Short mmCIF file of C-alpha atoms in Angstrom, two decimals:
data_model
loop_
_atom_site.label_atom_id
_atom_site.label_comp_id
_atom_site.label_asym_id
_atom_site.label_seq_id
_atom_site.Cartn_x
_atom_site.Cartn_y
_atom_site.Cartn_z
CA MET A 175 -11.16 20.80 99.50
CA LYS A 176 -9.87 22.80 96.17
CA HIS A 177 -12.66 24.59 96.90
CA PHE A 178 -12.48 25.70 100.44
CA ARG A 179 -8.85 27.33 99.43
CA VAL A 180 -9.93 29.14 96.84
CA ALA A 181 -13.06 30.38 98.30
CA LEU A 182 -10.44 30.88 101.63
CA PHE A 183 -8.07 32.89 98.96
CA PHE A 184 -11.05 34.72 98.23
CA LEU A 185 -12.71 36.03 101.44
CA VAL A 186 -9.01 37.25 102.92
CA LEU A 187 -8.89 39.06 99.38
CA PHE A 188 -12.45 40.64 99.81
CA SER A 189 -11.72 41.73 103.77
CA LEU A 190 -7.67 43.23 102.72
CA GLY A 191 -9.33 45.26 99.04
CA SER A 192 -11.24 48.02 101.39
CA VAL A 193 -7.82 48.71 103.44
CA GLU A 194 -7.34 51.93 100.72
CA TYR A 195 -10.52 53.17 102.51
CA ALA A 196 -9.33 53.27 105.84
CA GLU A 197 -9.85 55.84 108.78
CA ALA A 198 -7.61 56.18 111.15
CA GLN A 199 -7.11 58.91 114.46
CA VAL A 200 -3.64 61.14 114.47
CA ARG A 201 -2.94 60.84 117.88
CA ARG A 202 -0.29 63.88 118.60
CA THR A 203 1.95 63.96 121.17
CA PRO A 204 3.70 67.52 122.00
CA GLN A 205 7.33 67.41 121.53
CA GLU A 206 9.54 70.29 122.73
CA ARG A 207 10.80 73.24 120.07
CA ARG A 208 14.21 72.70 119.09
CA ILE A 209 16.48 76.00 119.00
CA VAL A 210 18.02 75.77 115.41
CA LYS A 211 21.88 77.20 115.74
CA ARG A 212 22.65 79.01 112.55
CA LYS A 213 25.61 77.32 110.43
CA VAL A 214 27.76 79.53 109.45
CA ARG A 215 30.38 78.68 106.21
CA ARG A 216 33.85 79.92 105.88
CA HIS A 217 34.73 80.10 102.23
CA ASN A 218 37.87 80.62 103.00
CA ARG A 219 39.20 78.69 105.25
CA ARG A 220 42.52 79.76 104.52
CA VAL A 221 43.50 81.48 107.92
CA VAL A 222 46.08 84.65 106.51
CA ARG A 223 47.07 87.38 108.83
CA ARG A 224 48.52 90.39 109.34
CA THR A 225 52.11 90.12 111.19
CA LEU A 226 54.72 92.79 111.52
CA ARG A 227 58.59 90.98 111.80
CA ARG A 228 59.16 94.58 113.95
CA LEU A 229 57.20 97.24 115.31
CA PRO A 230 57.75 101.55 114.54
CA ALA A 231 59.89 102.83 116.57
CA ASN A 232 58.61 104.65 119.69
CA THR A 233 55.84 101.67 119.56
CA ARG A 234 54.72 101.29 123.30
CA PRO A 235 52.30 98.73 124.91
CA ILE A 236 49.57 98.54 126.57
CA VAL A 237 48.63 96.48 129.11
CA PHE A 238 45.52 94.98 128.90
CA ARG A 239 44.47 91.70 131.51
CA LYS A 240 48.13 90.90 131.10
CA VAL A 241 48.53 91.00 127.38
CA MET A 242 50.21 93.26 125.94
CA TYR A 243 48.57 95.27 122.68
CA TYR A 244 51.07 97.10 120.43
CA PRO A 245 49.15 99.89 118.64
CA VAL A 246 50.43 100.50 114.96
CA ARG A 247 48.72 102.60 112.41
CA GLY A 248 45.86 101.84 114.05
CA MET A 249 45.67 98.49 114.30
CA TYR A 250 46.92 96.66 117.24
CA TYR A 251 48.93 93.32 117.18
CA ILE A 252 50.39 91.21 119.90
CA GLN A 253 53.17 89.02 120.13
CA ARG A 254 53.47 85.38 118.60
CA LYS A 255 56.22 83.10 118.56
CA GLY A 256 58.84 86.25 117.43
CA VAL A 257 56.66 87.96 115.43
CA TYR A 258 53.78 90.61 115.50
CA VAL A 259 50.16 89.33 114.60
CA ARG A 260 46.90 91.77 114.31
CA ALA A 261 44.73 91.31 116.93
CA PHE A 262 41.29 92.52 117.65
CA PRO A 263 41.22 94.25 121.15
CA PRO A 264 39.01 92.48 123.39
CA ARG A 265 35.79 94.35 124.89
CA GLY A 266 36.74 96.74 127.55
CA PHE A 267 39.78 98.04 126.16
CA ARG A 268 40.12 102.02 127.09
CA LEU A 269 42.02 103.76 124.82
CA ARG A 270 42.79 107.99 125.51
CA LEU A 271 43.11 108.61 122.02
CA LEU A 272 40.79 107.26 119.33
CA PRO A 273 43.25 105.94 115.74
CA ALA A 274 43.55 108.75 113.03
CA THR A 275 40.93 106.65 111.31
CA ALA A 276 38.15 106.60 113.31
CA VAL A 277 34.85 107.73 112.09
CA ALA A 278 31.69 108.54 113.61
CA LEU A 279 28.60 107.02 114.14
CA THR A 280 25.18 107.69 115.30
CA VAL A 281 23.54 103.97 115.54
CA ARG A 282 19.62 104.21 117.48
CA GLY A 283 20.38 108.00 119.03
CA ILE A 284 24.03 106.78 120.52
CA ALA A 285 27.16 107.97 119.53
CA TYR A 286 29.96 105.62 118.25
CA SER A 287 33.70 105.48 116.87
CA TYR A 288 34.54 103.11 114.39
CA ALA A 289 38.34 102.45 112.90
CA ASP A 290 39.36 99.12 111.08
CA GLY A 291 36.92 96.96 112.66
CA VAL A 292 36.84 97.83 115.92
CA TYR A 293 33.61 100.05 117.37
CA TYR A 294 34.58 102.55 119.72
CA ARG A 295 32.16 104.37 122.80
CA LYS A 296 33.10 107.62 124.79
CA VAL A 297 33.28 106.15 128.61
CA GLU A 298 34.06 109.78 130.92
CA ASP A 299 37.53 110.85 129.29
CA GLU A 300 38.38 107.62 127.53
CA TYR A 301 37.17 105.56 124.52
CA GLU A 302 36.06 102.17 125.35
CA VAL A 303 35.87 98.94 122.56
CA THR A 304 32.73 98.59 122.36
CA GLN A 305 30.03 95.26 121.09
CA PRO A 306 29.79 96.12 117.71
CA PRO A 307 26.28 97.82 117.14
CA ILE A 308 23.23 95.76 114.90
CA GLY A 309 22.36 98.14 112.68
CA ALA A 310 25.22 100.03 111.69
CA VAL A 311 26.14 101.07 108.54
CA LEU A 312 29.52 101.42 106.85
CA GLU A 313 30.83 102.63 103.44
CA GLU A 314 33.27 100.31 103.05
CA LEU A 315 34.64 97.34 104.98
CA PRO A 316 39.34 96.50 105.90
CA GLU A 317 40.58 94.40 103.84
CA ASP A 318 40.54 91.09 106.36
CA ALA A 319 36.69 91.02 106.24
CA GLN A 320 36.34 87.14 105.68
CA GLU A 321 33.22 86.58 102.85
CA ILE A 322 30.67 83.61 104.54
CA ASP A 323 27.41 81.50 104.12
CA PHE A 324 25.19 83.24 107.05
CA ASP A 325 21.72 81.48 106.70
CA GLY A 326 22.22 81.04 103.07
CA VAL A 327 22.97 84.74 102.63
CA SER A 328 26.84 85.57 101.64
CA ALA A 329 28.37 87.82 104.14
CA TYR A 330 31.37 89.41 106.05
CA GLU A 331 32.28 88.85 108.67
CA LEU A 332 34.88 90.43 111.02
CA ASN A 333 36.17 91.13 114.84
CA GLU A 334 32.76 88.81 115.14
CA ALA A 335 30.33 90.81 113.41
CA VAL A 336 28.70 89.64 110.43
CA TYR A 337 27.85 92.29 107.72
CA LYS A 338 25.51 92.44 104.90
CA ALA A 339 26.14 94.08 101.75
CA ILE A 340 23.72 97.20 101.36
CA GLU A 341 23.37 99.67 98.50
CA ASP A 342 24.56 102.13 100.38
CA GLY A 343 27.32 99.94 101.73
CA TYR A 344 27.69 97.12 104.32
CA GLU A 345 25.26 96.65 107.57
CA VAL A 346 26.20 95.11 111.08
CA ILE A 347 22.87 91.89 110.99
CA ASP A 348 24.16 90.00 113.92
CA VAL A 349 26.84 89.68 116.41
CA LEU A 350 29.37 86.39 116.58
CA GLU A 351 29.81 84.83 120.16
CA GLU A 352 32.06 82.11 120.81
CA GLU A 353 30.47 78.76 122.69
CA ARG A 354 31.54 78.13 126.10
CA GLN A 355 32.83 74.69 125.88
CA ASP A 356 32.23 73.69 129.45
#
């Protein structure tokens, strides 16, 4: 009986010894390609907003989609809890005159104007707020721009536009869109 157990042990040992050379066919099942969303991480979580307690004299509101925007020195403010908070006008907002700080830009053959984080295009006799054109280059950004981590690259975000520092200034590399919650 003792020899039988020893013989059985060696038989099992030799049969398992050749496992390292075993080959098997790999069967791969097709998988859906997942779209990886970019993660934008903000370095500075503290929200700093420009506010005014009082508007300058003779400031007239511009009403757009039932919201009153107050233009002050090229920037727009809306009233919130007794103070006026800096806000960017939404796309489609129209003006007859551009702010005094506006700069003319041409991106891919299309003429734009830029002032304090807002891009404008001439439509008929007015100027309409448009989406930031990708590829636009600015010499400097307003101080409201926030530094963010965009796909592992240090970038700046202002008015839903992502800017990357280049030799000549800052270039628009992407436009962030708000996620819809259904």
